Amino acid sequence: MNYVLYAVPFFFLLIGIELLADRWRGVRTYRTADAINSLSAGVLSTTSGLLTKAVGVLTYTYAWQHLALFELRADSPWVWLFAFVFYDFCYYWNHRLGHERNVLWAAHSVHHQSEEYNLSTALRQTSTGFLFGWIFYLPMAVAGVPPLVFLTVAALNLLYQFWVHTRHVPKLGWFEWFFISPSNHRVHHAQNAVYMDRNYGGVFILWDRLFGTFQEELDEEPVVFGVTTPLASWNPIWANLQFYSVLWQDAVRAGSWWDRLRIWFMRTGWRPADVALKYPQAKPDLSRFSKFEVPLSGGRTLYAALQFVGYVVGGSYLLGAGDGLPLGAVLLGWGWVAFGLFVIGAWLENRPWALRLELARLAANVPVLWLAGVLGMLPASPSAWLVLGVHGLASVLALVALGRREAALAV
C-alpha cells in the first residue's frame, strides 16, 4: 500500500488548518512563492522516485535474499517493532552524514533551503537522495528484515515527520526526551551557529542524546531558517542542482587532482585551500538576515498557484498509477512534471522570458496528451481534449488580462 499517496489529502487539509492558525494568531509563516517552491520540490521528488526507487528496492531485496543472518517473519509484531526502531537508527546516520559530507549534503540540502518553516516545508524533498541513501539501510536487510516490512516502516517514519514542521506547537515537556517534536526539529532547520547540525532523528530523539548531537531550542536564540549558502530561487530543478554546482565549480578550480576528487566526500563546507583563497565565500550575517523575495503582483502569483494545482493532481496520478505504467509513460509523465515546475519557478522569479516559456508550456500540453494516449497512460478521449482545450483557453485569457492590467497600471 502506498501510504504517502493516501496521506496527500490529509497533508493539504493540515496545511489549510495551519493557514487558519496563522490568521487566528496574527502571524505569517507562509509565503506563496516559497510554499509553491517547497511543494514543487515534493512533487518532483515523488515523480522522480518512480524512476529511481528501484535502486533502493532491488539492492535491499538482493541483500536480504543473499546476506540475511536471521530469518525474521513479517507476521510477528515484534519484528515490526524492531524494524521501526532499527529503521530510525539507520535514518539517524543517513541524516547525520547527509549534513556532514559534501556530496550527501548536495542531495539533502533541498529540504533545508526554505527560509520559512511550515507544513509545506515537510514536503520539500530531494530528487537525488537515491544515489547514496540506500547504503544506510542495508544493515536492516542483513539483519533479516523483510522488504515489505522495511518499505512500510520507511513510509511510517516519513509520515511521522510531517507534523513536526510547524511553528505553532510549543515545547512538549517529557515527550521531547524520547521523540522528535516541532521544537527540537525547528532547531534542526536553523542556520544559527548554536543550532546547526543537530537533532537528526526521524521519530526518536534518543539517538541524538546518545551520540551527542542534541540541542534544545533556546528562548534567547530565535531560530533563523534556511541554509548558509542561500538558494535564492523559486525553481525546484535548480534547488536540486545548486550545491552539486557549487562543488563542481570548486572541483574544476582546484589545482590538485586529489582535491578535485576528495572534495565530494570531505566534510560539508570543506574547500581546497587554493580555491578558498582565490574565491572566498562570505557567510551570512544573521543579524541582518533578509529572506529571498521577488516582487510579483497578486494576479501573477494566483496564476502560478492555479497552474501548480494541475501538477499536484498529475503527480498524484503518477504516484498512484506509476507501478502499472510502462517506462515510456513514466518518463513522459516525469518530463511533463519537471518542465512544468521549471516554468512555474521561472514565472515566480519574474524572469523576462517567463511569458514565452509559459506559452511554450501550454502548447506542449497538446503533444503530451496525445503521447499519453499512445502510451496507454491516459485515454485520449474527447472529454480529455475538451478539458485541455478549456484549460488552455482560460490560461491564455488570464495571461492577456494580466498583461492588460499591468500595462494600465504602468501608464
mmCIF file of C-alpha atoms in Angstrom:
data_model
loop_
_atom_site.group_PDB
_atom_site.id
_atom_site.type_symbol
_atom_site.label_atom_id
_atom_site.label_comp_id
_atom_site.label_asym_id
_atom_site.label_seq_id
_atom_site.Cartn_x
_atom_site.Cartn_y
_atom_site.Cartn_z
ATOM 1 C CA MET A 1 0.000 0.000 0.000
ATOM 2 C CA ASN A 2 1.286 3.476 -0.903
ATOM 3 C CA TYR A 3 0.738 5.245 2.418
ATOM 4 C CA VAL A 4 2.172 8.547 1.147
ATOM 5 C CA LEU A 5 -0.367 8.712 -1.701
ATOM 6 C CA TYR A 6 -3.295 8.185 0.669
ATOM 7 C CA ALA A 7 -1.850 10.791 3.032
ATOM 8 C CA VAL A 8 -1.737 13.549 0.382
ATOM 9 C CA PRO A 9 -5.299 14.858 1.047
ATOM 10 C CA PHE A 10 -4.543 14.974 4.777
ATOM 11 C CA PHE A 11 -1.305 16.872 4.102
ATOM 12 C CA PHE A 12 -3.224 19.610 2.309
ATOM 13 C CA LEU A 13 -6.001 19.595 4.896
ATOM 14 C CA LEU A 14 -3.455 20.172 7.673
ATOM 15 C CA ILE A 15 -1.725 22.883 5.625
ATOM 16 C CA GLY A 16 -5.127 24.597 5.353
ATOM 17 C CA ILE A 17 -5.605 24.321 9.130
ATOM 18 C CA GLU A 18 -2.143 25.773 9.688
ATOM 19 C CA LEU A 19 -3.007 28.729 7.443
ATOM 20 C CA LEU A 20 -6.123 29.307 9.560
ATOM 21 C CA ALA A 21 -3.954 29.136 12.683
ATOM 22 C CA ASP A 22 -1.692 31.790 11.133
ATOM 23 C CA ARG A 23 -4.704 34.043 10.610
ATOM 24 C CA TRP A 24 -6.107 33.387 14.079
ATOM 25 C CA ARG A 25 -2.796 34.138 15.786
ATOM 26 C CA GLY A 26 -1.963 37.106 13.565
ATOM 27 C CA VAL A 27 1.308 35.661 12.279
ATOM 28 C CA ARG A 28 2.647 34.795 8.861
ATOM 29 C CA THR A 29 4.527 31.544 8.467
ATOM 30 C CA TYR A 30 3.739 31.134 4.746
ATOM 31 C CA ARG A 31 4.757 32.993 1.622
ATOM 32 C CA THR A 32 3.001 31.812 -1.526
ATOM 33 C CA ALA A 33 6.084 31.541 -3.746
ATOM 34 C CA ASP A 34 8.056 29.761 -1.038
ATOM 35 C CA ALA A 35 5.239 27.283 -0.375
ATOM 36 C CA ILE A 36 4.816 26.562 -4.103
ATOM 37 C CA ASN A 37 8.578 26.021 -4.364
ATOM 38 C CA SER A 38 8.552 23.585 -1.438
ATOM 39 C CA LEU A 39 5.550 21.701 -2.780
ATOM 40 C CA SER A 40 7.089 21.685 -6.274
ATOM 41 C CA ALA A 41 10.205 20.024 -4.867
ATOM 42 C CA GLY A 42 7.929 17.439 -3.267
ATOM 43 C CA VAL A 43 6.021 16.718 -6.487
ATOM 44 C CA LEU A 44 9.285 16.461 -8.410
ATOM 45 C CA SER A 45 10.701 14.124 -5.751
ATOM 46 C CA THR A 46 7.750 11.716 -5.816
ATOM 47 C CA THR A 47 7.645 11.548 -9.615
ATOM 48 C CA SER A 48 11.424 11.135 -9.815
ATOM 49 C CA GLY A 49 11.090 8.363 -7.251
ATOM 50 C CA LEU A 50 9.062 6.324 -9.744
ATOM 51 C CA LEU A 51 12.214 6.135 -11.882
ATOM 52 C CA THR A 52 14.784 5.768 -9.107
ATOM 53 C CA LYS A 53 13.178 3.748 -6.314
ATOM 54 C CA ALA A 54 14.278 0.507 -7.970
ATOM 55 C CA VAL A 55 17.850 1.348 -6.909
ATOM 56 C CA GLY A 56 16.990 1.056 -3.227
ATOM 57 C CA VAL A 57 14.372 -1.689 -3.528
ATOM 58 C CA LEU A 58 16.477 -4.001 -5.683
ATOM 59 C CA THR A 59 19.679 -3.586 -3.668
ATOM 60 C CA TYR A 60 17.794 -4.096 -0.400
ATOM 61 C CA THR A 61 15.973 -7.177 -1.701
ATOM 62 C CA TYR A 62 19.176 -8.679 -3.068
ATOM 63 C CA ALA A 63 20.985 -8.135 0.238
ATOM 64 C CA TRP A 64 18.043 -9.629 2.157
ATOM 65 C CA GLN A 65 17.952 -12.700 -0.071
ATOM 66 C CA HIS A 66 21.679 -13.388 -0.029
ATOM 67 C CA LEU A 67 23.150 -11.803 3.105
ATOM 68 C CA ALA A 68 20.458 -12.035 5.803
ATOM 69 C CA LEU A 69 21.822 -13.516 9.029
ATOM 70 C CA PHE A 70 18.411 -14.208 10.545
ATOM 71 C CA GLU A 71 15.009 -15.234 9.225
ATOM 72 C CA LEU A 72 12.548 -12.654 10.568
ATOM 73 C CA ARG A 73 8.853 -13.222 9.945
ATOM 74 C CA ALA A 74 6.616 -10.455 8.637
ATOM 75 C CA ASP A 75 3.672 -11.802 10.657
ATOM 76 C CA SER A 76 5.398 -11.128 14.002
ATOM 77 C CA PRO A 77 4.512 -7.841 15.784
ATOM 78 C CA TRP A 78 7.948 -7.882 17.416
ATOM 79 C CA VAL A 79 9.632 -7.883 14.017
ATOM 80 C CA TRP A 80 7.629 -4.808 13.043
ATOM 81 C CA LEU A 81 8.527 -3.016 16.290
ATOM 82 C CA PHE A 82 12.189 -3.973 15.905
ATOM 83 C CA ALA A 83 12.175 -2.790 12.278
ATOM 84 C CA PHE A 84 10.508 0.522 13.153
ATOM 85 C CA VAL A 85 13.176 1.331 15.756
ATOM 86 C CA PHE A 86 16.031 -0.066 13.643
ATOM 87 C CA TYR A 87 14.919 1.995 10.642
ATOM 88 C CA ASP A 88 15.045 5.197 12.676
ATOM 89 C CA PHE A 89 18.538 4.294 13.888
ATOM 90 C CA CYS A 90 19.685 3.855 10.270
ATOM 91 C CA TYR A 91 17.832 7.031 9.314
ATOM 92 C CA TYR A 92 19.735 8.925 12.021
ATOM 93 C CA TRP A 93 23.076 8.015 10.437
ATOM 94 C CA ASN A 94 21.815 8.636 6.907
ATOM 95 C CA HIS A 95 20.536 12.023 8.021
ATOM 96 C CA ARG A 96 23.633 12.885 10.030
ATOM 97 C CA LEU A 97 26.043 12.006 7.229
ATOM 98 C CA GLY A 98 23.717 13.917 4.908
ATOM 99 C CA HIS A 99 24.780 17.019 6.823
ATOM 100 C CA GLU A 100 28.410 16.071 7.369
ATOM 101 C CA ARG A 101 29.603 15.094 3.872
ATOM 102 C CA ASN A 102 29.587 17.366 0.827
ATOM 103 C CA VAL A 103 28.042 15.040 -1.763
ATOM 104 C CA LEU A 104 25.356 13.847 0.649
ATOM 105 C CA TRP A 105 24.547 17.412 1.663
ATOM 106 C CA ALA A 106 24.169 18.281 -2.025
ATOM 107 C CA ALA A 107 21.169 15.937 -2.074
ATOM 108 C CA HIS A 108 19.734 16.655 1.360
ATOM 109 C CA SER A 109 20.155 20.456 1.278
ATOM 110 C CA VAL A 110 16.953 20.733 -0.793
ATOM 111 C CA HIS A 111 14.928 20.000 2.340
ATOM 112 C CA HIS A 112 16.605 22.866 4.215
ATOM 113 C CA GLN A 113 16.586 25.631 1.601
ATOM 114 C CA SER A 114 13.264 27.168 2.576
ATOM 115 C CA GLU A 115 13.597 30.278 4.725
ATOM 116 C CA GLU A 116 10.150 29.586 6.151
ATOM 117 C CA TYR A 117 9.112 26.736 8.440
ATOM 118 C CA ASN A 118 5.674 25.282 7.991
ATOM 119 C CA LEU A 119 3.975 22.064 6.940
ATOM 120 C CA SER A 120 4.752 22.683 3.272
ATOM 121 C CA THR A 121 8.444 22.504 4.224
ATOM 122 C CA ALA A 122 7.930 18.877 5.267
ATOM 123 C CA LEU A 123 7.019 18.001 1.671
ATOM 124 C CA ARG A 124 10.150 19.679 0.318
ATOM 125 C CA GLN A 125 12.197 16.576 -0.540
ATOM 126 C CA THR A 126 15.238 15.792 -2.661
ATOM 127 C CA SER A 127 15.123 14.054 -6.033
ATOM 128 C CA THR A 128 18.735 12.805 -5.844
ATOM 129 C CA GLY A 129 18.844 11.133 -2.430
ATOM 130 C CA PHE A 130 18.567 7.716 -4.114
ATOM 131 C CA LEU A 131 22.224 7.946 -5.192
ATOM 132 C CA PHE A 132 23.626 7.028 -1.774
ATOM 133 C CA GLY A 133 20.685 6.788 0.638
ATOM 134 C CA TRP A 134 20.114 3.051 0.051
ATOM 135 C CA ILE A 135 23.509 2.198 1.570
ATOM 136 C CA PHE A 136 22.467 3.192 5.088
ATOM 137 C CA TYR A 137 19.583 0.709 5.256
ATOM 138 C CA LEU A 138 21.458 -2.412 4.152
ATOM 139 C CA PRO A 139 22.103 -3.398 7.815
ATOM 140 C CA MET A 140 18.355 -3.989 8.094
ATOM 141 C CA ALA A 141 18.498 -6.400 5.165
ATOM 142 C CA VAL A 142 21.485 -8.195 6.697
ATOM 143 C CA ALA A 143 19.537 -8.469 9.966
ATOM 144 C CA GLY A 144 16.748 -10.189 8.037
ATOM 145 C CA VAL A 145 14.007 -7.535 7.972
ATOM 146 C CA PRO A 146 11.705 -8.495 5.043
ATOM 147 C CA PRO A 147 11.392 -5.926 2.220
ATOM 148 C CA LEU A 148 7.639 -5.447 2.847
ATOM 149 C CA VAL A 149 8.302 -4.586 6.489
ATOM 150 C CA PHE A 150 11.191 -2.300 5.528
ATOM 151 C CA LEU A 151 9.153 -0.347 2.968
ATOM 152 C CA THR A 152 6.223 0.038 5.357
ATOM 153 C CA VAL A 153 8.218 1.300 8.343
ATOM 154 C CA ALA A 154 10.086 3.645 5.991
ATOM 155 C CA ALA A 155 6.763 5.182 4.896
ATOM 156 C CA LEU A 156 5.537 5.439 8.502
ATOM 157 C CA ASN A 157 8.783 7.131 9.548
ATOM 158 C CA LEU A 158 8.372 9.685 6.758
ATOM 159 C CA LEU A 159 4.720 10.315 7.623
ATOM 160 C CA TYR A 160 5.578 10.933 11.280
ATOM 161 C CA GLN A 161 7.994 13.670 10.297
ATOM 162 C CA PHE A 162 5.280 15.723 8.588
ATOM 163 C CA TRP A 163 3.669 17.155 11.739
ATOM 164 C CA VAL A 164 6.915 18.394 13.323
ATOM 165 C CA HIS A 165 7.373 21.033 10.604
ATOM 166 C CA THR A 166 5.356 23.778 12.278
ATOM 167 C CA ARG A 167 5.938 26.849 14.432
ATOM 168 C CA HIS A 168 2.509 26.603 16.058
ATOM 169 C CA VAL A 169 3.317 23.782 18.511
ATOM 170 C CA PRO A 170 5.391 24.817 21.563
ATOM 171 C CA LYS A 171 7.718 22.633 23.599
ATOM 172 C CA LEU A 172 6.100 19.389 24.729
ATOM 173 C CA GLY A 173 7.855 18.611 28.011
ATOM 174 C CA TRP A 174 8.633 14.929 28.710
ATOM 175 C CA PHE A 175 7.663 13.945 25.156
ATOM 176 C CA GLU A 176 10.816 15.616 23.857
ATOM 177 C CA TRP A 177 13.043 13.352 25.913
ATOM 178 C CA PHE A 178 12.103 10.450 23.664
ATOM 179 C CA PHE A 179 10.582 11.707 20.416
ATOM 180 C CA ILE A 180 11.249 14.272 17.712
ATOM 181 C CA SER A 181 8.953 17.255 18.265
ATOM 182 C CA PRO A 182 8.272 20.524 16.425
ATOM 183 C CA SER A 183 10.543 22.353 18.872
ATOM 184 C CA ASN A 184 13.613 20.176 18.508
ATOM 185 C CA HIS A 185 13.070 19.864 14.752
ATOM 186 C CA ARG A 186 12.910 23.637 14.390
ATOM 187 C CA VAL A 187 16.434 23.550 15.774
ATOM 188 C CA HIS A 188 17.417 21.128 13.037
ATOM 189 C CA HIS A 189 16.271 23.538 10.307
ATOM 190 C CA ALA A 190 18.140 26.525 11.740
ATOM 191 C CA GLN A 191 21.216 28.195 10.330
ATOM 192 C CA ASN A 192 22.173 29.748 13.683
ATOM 193 C CA ALA A 193 25.653 28.568 14.707
ATOM 194 C CA VAL A 194 24.411 27.141 18.016
ATOM 195 C CA TYR A 195 21.771 25.042 16.278
ATOM 196 C CA MET A 196 23.496 23.824 13.113
ATOM 197 C CA ASP A 197 23.902 20.086 12.568
ATOM 198 C CA ARG A 198 21.784 18.952 15.493
ATOM 199 C CA ASN A 199 18.703 16.757 16.121
ATOM 200 C CA TYR A 200 18.906 14.225 13.298
ATOM 201 C CA GLY A 201 16.383 11.604 14.429
ATOM 202 C CA GLY A 202 13.273 10.938 12.378
ATOM 203 C CA VAL A 203 10.973 9.675 15.140
ATOM 204 C CA PHE A 204 13.228 9.243 18.184
ATOM 205 C CA ILE A 205 15.398 11.994 19.688
ATOM 206 C CA LEU A 206 17.165 9.324 21.784
ATOM 207 C CA TRP A 207 19.854 8.812 19.133
ATOM 208 C CA ASP A 208 20.817 12.488 19.323
ATOM 209 C CA ARG A 209 21.002 12.360 23.101
ATOM 210 C CA LEU A 210 23.061 9.174 22.917
ATOM 211 C CA PHE A 211 25.518 10.334 20.233
ATOM 212 C CA GLY A 212 25.932 13.948 21.371
ATOM 213 C CA THR A 213 24.010 15.770 18.633
ATOM 214 C CA PHE A 214 21.059 17.019 20.685
ATOM 215 C CA GLN A 215 20.336 20.722 21.066
ATOM 216 C CA GLU A 216 17.321 22.239 22.804
ATOM 217 C CA GLU A 217 15.504 25.218 21.312
ATOM 218 C CA LEU A 218 16.565 28.291 23.300
ATOM 219 C CA ASP A 219 14.220 31.162 24.139
ATOM 220 C CA GLU A 220 17.099 33.642 23.893
ATOM 221 C CA GLU A 221 18.133 32.427 20.418
ATOM 222 C CA PRO A 222 15.271 32.716 17.904
ATOM 223 C CA VAL A 223 15.634 30.290 15.040
ATOM 224 C CA VAL A 224 16.654 31.651 11.615
ATOM 225 C CA PHE A 225 15.592 29.126 8.996
ATOM 226 C CA GLY A 226 17.417 28.298 5.792
ATOM 227 C CA VAL A 227 20.932 27.412 4.661
ATOM 228 C CA THR A 228 24.169 29.381 4.794
ATOM 229 C CA THR A 229 24.524 29.101 1.012
ATOM 230 C CA PRO A 230 21.107 30.541 0.086
ATOM 231 C CA LEU A 231 19.206 29.063 -2.832
ATOM 232 C CA ALA A 232 17.837 32.470 -3.902
ATOM 233 C CA SER A 233 15.477 30.839 -6.389
ATOM 234 C CA TRP A 234 11.946 29.517 -6.651
ATOM 235 C CA ASN A 235 12.932 26.815 -9.127
ATOM 236 C CA PRO A 236 12.790 23.186 -7.909
ATOM 237 C CA ILE A 237 15.131 21.976 -10.664
ATOM 238 C CA TRP A 238 17.837 24.410 -9.591
ATOM 239 C CA ALA A 239 17.101 23.583 -5.949
ATOM 240 C CA ASN A 240 18.196 20.005 -6.644
ATOM 241 C CA LEU A 241 21.292 21.056 -8.601
ATOM 242 C CA GLN A 242 22.522 24.066 -6.638
ATOM 243 C CA PHE A 243 25.018 22.507 -4.246
ATOM 244 C CA TYR A 244 26.238 19.990 -6.828
ATOM 245 C CA SER A 245 27.039 23.040 -8.967
ATOM 246 C CA VAL A 246 28.919 24.668 -6.068
ATOM 247 C CA LEU A 247 31.016 21.516 -5.573
ATOM 248 C CA TRP A 248 31.629 21.144 -9.303
ATOM 249 C CA GLN A 249 32.861 24.726 -9.633
ATOM 250 C CA ASP A 250 35.279 24.271 -6.724
ATOM 251 C CA ALA A 251 36.466 20.936 -8.134
ATOM 252 C CA VAL A 252 37.169 22.475 -11.553
ATOM 253 C CA ARG A 253 39.011 25.422 -9.981
ATOM 254 C CA ALA A 254 41.208 23.240 -7.751
ATOM 255 C CA GLY A 255 44.832 22.901 -8.811
ATOM 256 C CA SER A 256 45.223 19.405 -7.368
ATOM 257 C CA TRP A 257 43.558 16.342 -8.886
ATOM 258 C CA TRP A 258 43.400 14.825 -5.401
ATOM 259 C CA ASP A 259 41.408 17.849 -4.192
ATOM 260 C CA ARG A 260 39.120 17.596 -7.214
ATOM 261 C CA LEU A 261 38.276 14.042 -6.233
ATOM 262 C CA ARG A 262 38.072 14.263 -2.468
ATOM 263 C CA ILE A 263 36.032 17.484 -2.255
ATOM 264 C CA TRP A 264 32.899 15.412 -2.899
ATOM 265 C CA PHE A 265 33.456 13.233 0.165
ATOM 266 C CA MET A 266 35.026 15.705 2.568
ATOM 267 C CA ARG A 267 33.194 17.269 5.489
ATOM 268 C CA THR A 268 30.483 19.686 4.407
ATOM 269 C CA GLY A 269 31.941 23.123 3.755
ATOM 270 C CA TRP A 270 35.465 21.862 3.076
ATOM 271 C CA ARG A 271 37.101 23.558 0.092
ATOM 272 C CA PRO A 272 40.560 23.177 -1.473
ATOM 273 C CA ALA A 273 42.939 25.732 0.085
ATOM 274 C CA ASP A 274 43.820 27.363 -3.241
ATOM 275 C CA VAL A 275 40.160 27.696 -4.212
ATOM 276 C CA ALA A 276 39.132 29.107 -0.836
ATOM 277 C CA LEU A 277 41.931 31.674 -1.064
ATOM 278 C CA LYS A 278 41.099 32.794 -4.608
ATOM 279 C CA TYR A 279 37.308 32.512 -4.320
ATOM 280 C CA PRO A 280 36.373 33.263 -0.693
ATOM 281 C CA GLN A 281 32.791 32.659 0.417
ATOM 282 C CA ALA A 282 31.308 35.020 2.969
ATOM 283 C CA LYS A 283 28.893 33.529 5.498
ATOM 284 C CA PRO A 284 25.670 35.478 6.071
ATOM 285 C CA ASP A 285 25.338 37.875 8.980
ATOM 286 C CA LEU A 286 22.184 36.603 10.673
ATOM 287 C CA SER A 287 21.709 39.904 12.493
ATOM 288 C CA ARG A 288 20.999 41.435 9.078
ATOM 289 C CA PHE A 289 19.377 38.405 7.505
ATOM 290 C CA SER A 290 16.706 39.045 4.883
ATOM 291 C CA LYS A 291 14.630 36.422 3.116
ATOM 292 C CA PHE A 292 14.772 35.887 -0.626
ATOM 293 C CA GLU A 293 11.865 37.611 -2.331
ATOM 294 C CA VAL A 294 10.889 38.551 -5.892
ATOM 295 C CA PRO A 295 8.286 41.306 -6.367
ATOM 296 C CA LEU A 296 5.278 39.790 -8.126
ATOM 297 C CA SER A 297 1.732 41.020 -8.482
ATOM 298 C CA GLY A 298 -1.092 39.215 -6.731
ATOM 299 C CA GLY A 299 -2.582 38.248 -10.092
ATOM 300 C CA ARG A 300 0.635 36.654 -11.324
ATOM 301 C CA THR A 301 1.073 34.801 -8.049
ATOM 302 C CA LEU A 302 -2.502 33.492 -8.198
ATOM 303 C CA TYR A 303 -1.978 32.387 -11.800
ATOM 304 C CA ALA A 304 1.114 30.386 -10.790
ATOM 305 C CA ALA A 305 -0.720 28.814 -7.847
ATOM 306 C CA LEU A 306 -3.652 27.711 -10.030
ATOM 307 C CA GLN A 307 -1.349 26.244 -12.674
ATOM 308 C CA PHE A 308 0.555 24.416 -9.953
ATOM 309 C CA VAL A 309 -2.627 22.636 -8.839
ATOM 310 C CA GLY A 310 -2.558 20.724 -12.124
ATOM 311 C CA TYR A 311 0.879 19.330 -11.286
ATOM 312 C CA VAL A 312 -0.266 18.252 -7.835
ATOM 313 C CA VAL A 313 -3.107 16.322 -9.479
ATOM 314 C CA GLY A 314 -0.859 14.941 -12.209
ATOM 315 C CA GLY A 315 1.878 13.996 -9.756
ATOM 316 C CA SER A 316 -0.638 12.232 -7.517
ATOM 317 C CA TYR A 317 -1.979 10.309 -10.511
ATOM 318 C CA LEU A 318 1.542 9.214 -11.472
ATOM 319 C CA LEU A 319 2.265 8.185 -7.888
ATOM 320 C CA GLY A 320 -0.865 6.053 -7.815
ATOM 321 C CA ALA A 321 -0.594 4.529 -11.281
ATOM 322 C CA GLY A 322 3.182 4.518 -11.751
ATOM 323 C CA ASP A 323 3.790 0.849 -10.952
ATOM 324 C CA GLY A 324 1.355 -0.212 -13.668
ATOM 325 C CA LEU A 325 2.646 2.124 -16.376
ATOM 326 C CA PRO A 326 5.297 1.299 -18.985
ATOM 327 C CA LEU A 327 8.660 3.023 -18.618
ATOM 328 C CA GLY A 328 7.973 5.303 -21.585
ATOM 329 C CA ALA A 329 4.795 6.606 -19.942
ATOM 330 C CA VAL A 330 6.578 7.238 -16.631
ATOM 331 C CA LEU A 331 9.352 9.119 -18.447
ATOM 332 C CA LEU A 332 6.748 11.194 -20.278
ATOM 333 C CA GLY A 333 4.971 11.987 -17.020
ATOM 334 C CA TRP A 334 8.220 12.892 -15.285
ATOM 335 C CA GLY A 335 9.263 15.151 -18.173
ATOM 336 C CA TRP A 336 5.875 16.892 -18.163
ATOM 337 C CA VAL A 337 6.112 17.496 -14.414
ATOM 338 C CA ALA A 338 9.758 18.617 -14.453
ATOM 339 C CA PHE A 339 9.296 21.050 -17.341
ATOM 340 C CA GLY A 340 6.070 22.465 -15.928
ATOM 341 C CA LEU A 341 7.534 23.052 -12.476
ATOM 342 C CA PHE A 342 10.605 24.654 -14.044
ATOM 343 C CA VAL A 343 8.350 27.076 -15.941
ATOM 344 C CA ILE A 344 6.321 27.918 -12.827
ATOM 345 C CA GLY A 345 9.567 28.593 -10.968
ATOM 346 C CA ALA A 346 10.722 30.961 -13.736
ATOM 347 C CA TRP A 347 7.321 32.674 -13.626
ATOM 348 C CA LEU A 348 7.558 33.205 -9.850
ATOM 349 C CA GLU A 349 11.030 34.661 -10.321
ATOM 350 C CA ASN A 350 9.567 37.105 -12.877
ATOM 351 C CA ARG A 351 12.157 36.195 -15.492
ATOM 352 C CA PRO A 352 11.990 38.329 -18.659
ATOM 353 C CA TRP A 353 11.492 35.192 -20.776
ATOM 354 C CA ALA A 354 8.921 33.619 -18.442
ATOM 355 C CA LEU A 355 5.896 34.546 -20.583
ATOM 356 C CA ARG A 356 7.367 32.938 -23.722
ATOM 357 C CA LEU A 357 8.243 29.829 -21.720
ATOM 358 C CA GLU A 358 4.728 29.714 -20.249
ATOM 359 C CA LEU A 359 3.171 29.847 -23.721
ATOM 360 C CA ALA A 360 5.507 27.027 -24.778
ATOM 361 C CA ARG A 361 4.392 25.015 -21.735
ATOM 362 C CA LEU A 362 0.729 25.446 -22.620
ATOM 363 C CA ALA A 363 1.399 24.469 -26.247
ATOM 364 C CA ALA A 364 3.411 21.413 -25.160
ATOM 365 C CA ASN A 365 0.385 20.029 -23.336
ATOM 366 C CA VAL A 366 -1.157 19.096 -26.700
ATOM 367 C CA PRO A 367 1.536 16.619 -27.862
ATOM 368 C CA VAL A 368 1.925 15.378 -24.277
ATOM 369 C CA LEU A 369 -1.762 14.401 -24.101
ATOM 370 C CA TRP A 370 -1.503 12.734 -27.494
ATOM 371 C CA LEU A 371 1.579 10.743 -26.430
ATOM 372 C CA ALA A 372 -0.104 9.843 -23.132
ATOM 373 C CA GLY A 373 -2.889 8.225 -25.139
ATOM 374 C CA VAL A 374 -0.446 6.395 -27.412
ATOM 375 C CA LEU A 375 1.472 5.020 -24.417
ATOM 376 C CA GLY A 376 -1.656 3.962 -22.559
ATOM 377 C CA MET A 377 -1.079 6.449 -19.798
ATOM 378 C CA LEU A 378 -4.367 8.316 -20.235
ATOM 379 C CA PRO A 379 -7.342 7.721 -22.508
ATOM 380 C CA ALA A 380 -7.117 10.399 -25.210
ATOM 381 C CA SER A 381 -10.916 10.738 -25.196
ATOM 382 C CA PRO A 382 -12.944 13.710 -26.468
ATOM 383 C CA SER A 383 -13.557 14.742 -22.851
ATOM 384 C CA ALA A 384 -9.812 14.832 -22.167
ATOM 385 C CA TRP A 385 -9.247 17.041 -25.209
ATOM 386 C CA LEU A 386 -12.147 19.251 -24.099
ATOM 387 C CA VAL A 387 -10.653 19.713 -20.634
ATOM 388 C CA LEU A 388 -7.268 20.533 -22.144
ATOM 389 C CA GLY A 389 -8.833 22.996 -24.578
ATOM 390 C CA VAL A 390 -10.776 24.786 -21.840
ATOM 391 C CA HIS A 391 -7.684 24.915 -19.638
ATOM 392 C CA GLY A 392 -5.525 26.294 -22.458
ATOM 393 C CA LEU A 393 -8.100 28.915 -23.472
ATOM 394 C CA ALA A 394 -8.664 30.025 -19.871
ATOM 395 C CA SER A 395 -4.905 30.260 -19.314
ATOM 396 C CA VAL A 396 -4.337 32.381 -22.414
ATOM 397 C CA LEU A 397 -7.224 34.688 -21.496
ATOM 398 C CA ALA A 398 -5.785 35.027 -17.988
ATOM 399 C CA LEU A 399 -2.375 35.941 -19.440
ATOM 400 C CA VAL A 400 -3.978 38.558 -21.690
ATOM 401 C CA ALA A 401 -5.898 40.016 -18.745
ATOM 402 C CA LEU A 402 -2.758 40.143 -16.617
ATOM 403 C CA GLY A 403 -0.838 41.862 -19.398
ATOM 404 C CA ARG A 404 -3.562 44.487 -19.906
ATOM 405 C CA ARG A 405 -3.867 45.149 -16.187
ATOM 406 C CA GLU A 406 -0.149 45.640 -15.766
ATOM 407 C CA ALA A 407 0.007 47.877 -18.859
ATOM 408 C CA ALA A 408 -2.815 50.000 -17.405
ATOM 409 C CA LEU A 409 -1.053 50.309 -14.074
ATOM 410 C CA ALA A 410 2.179 51.335 -15.817
ATOM 411 C CA VAL A 411 0.504 54.321 -17.503
#
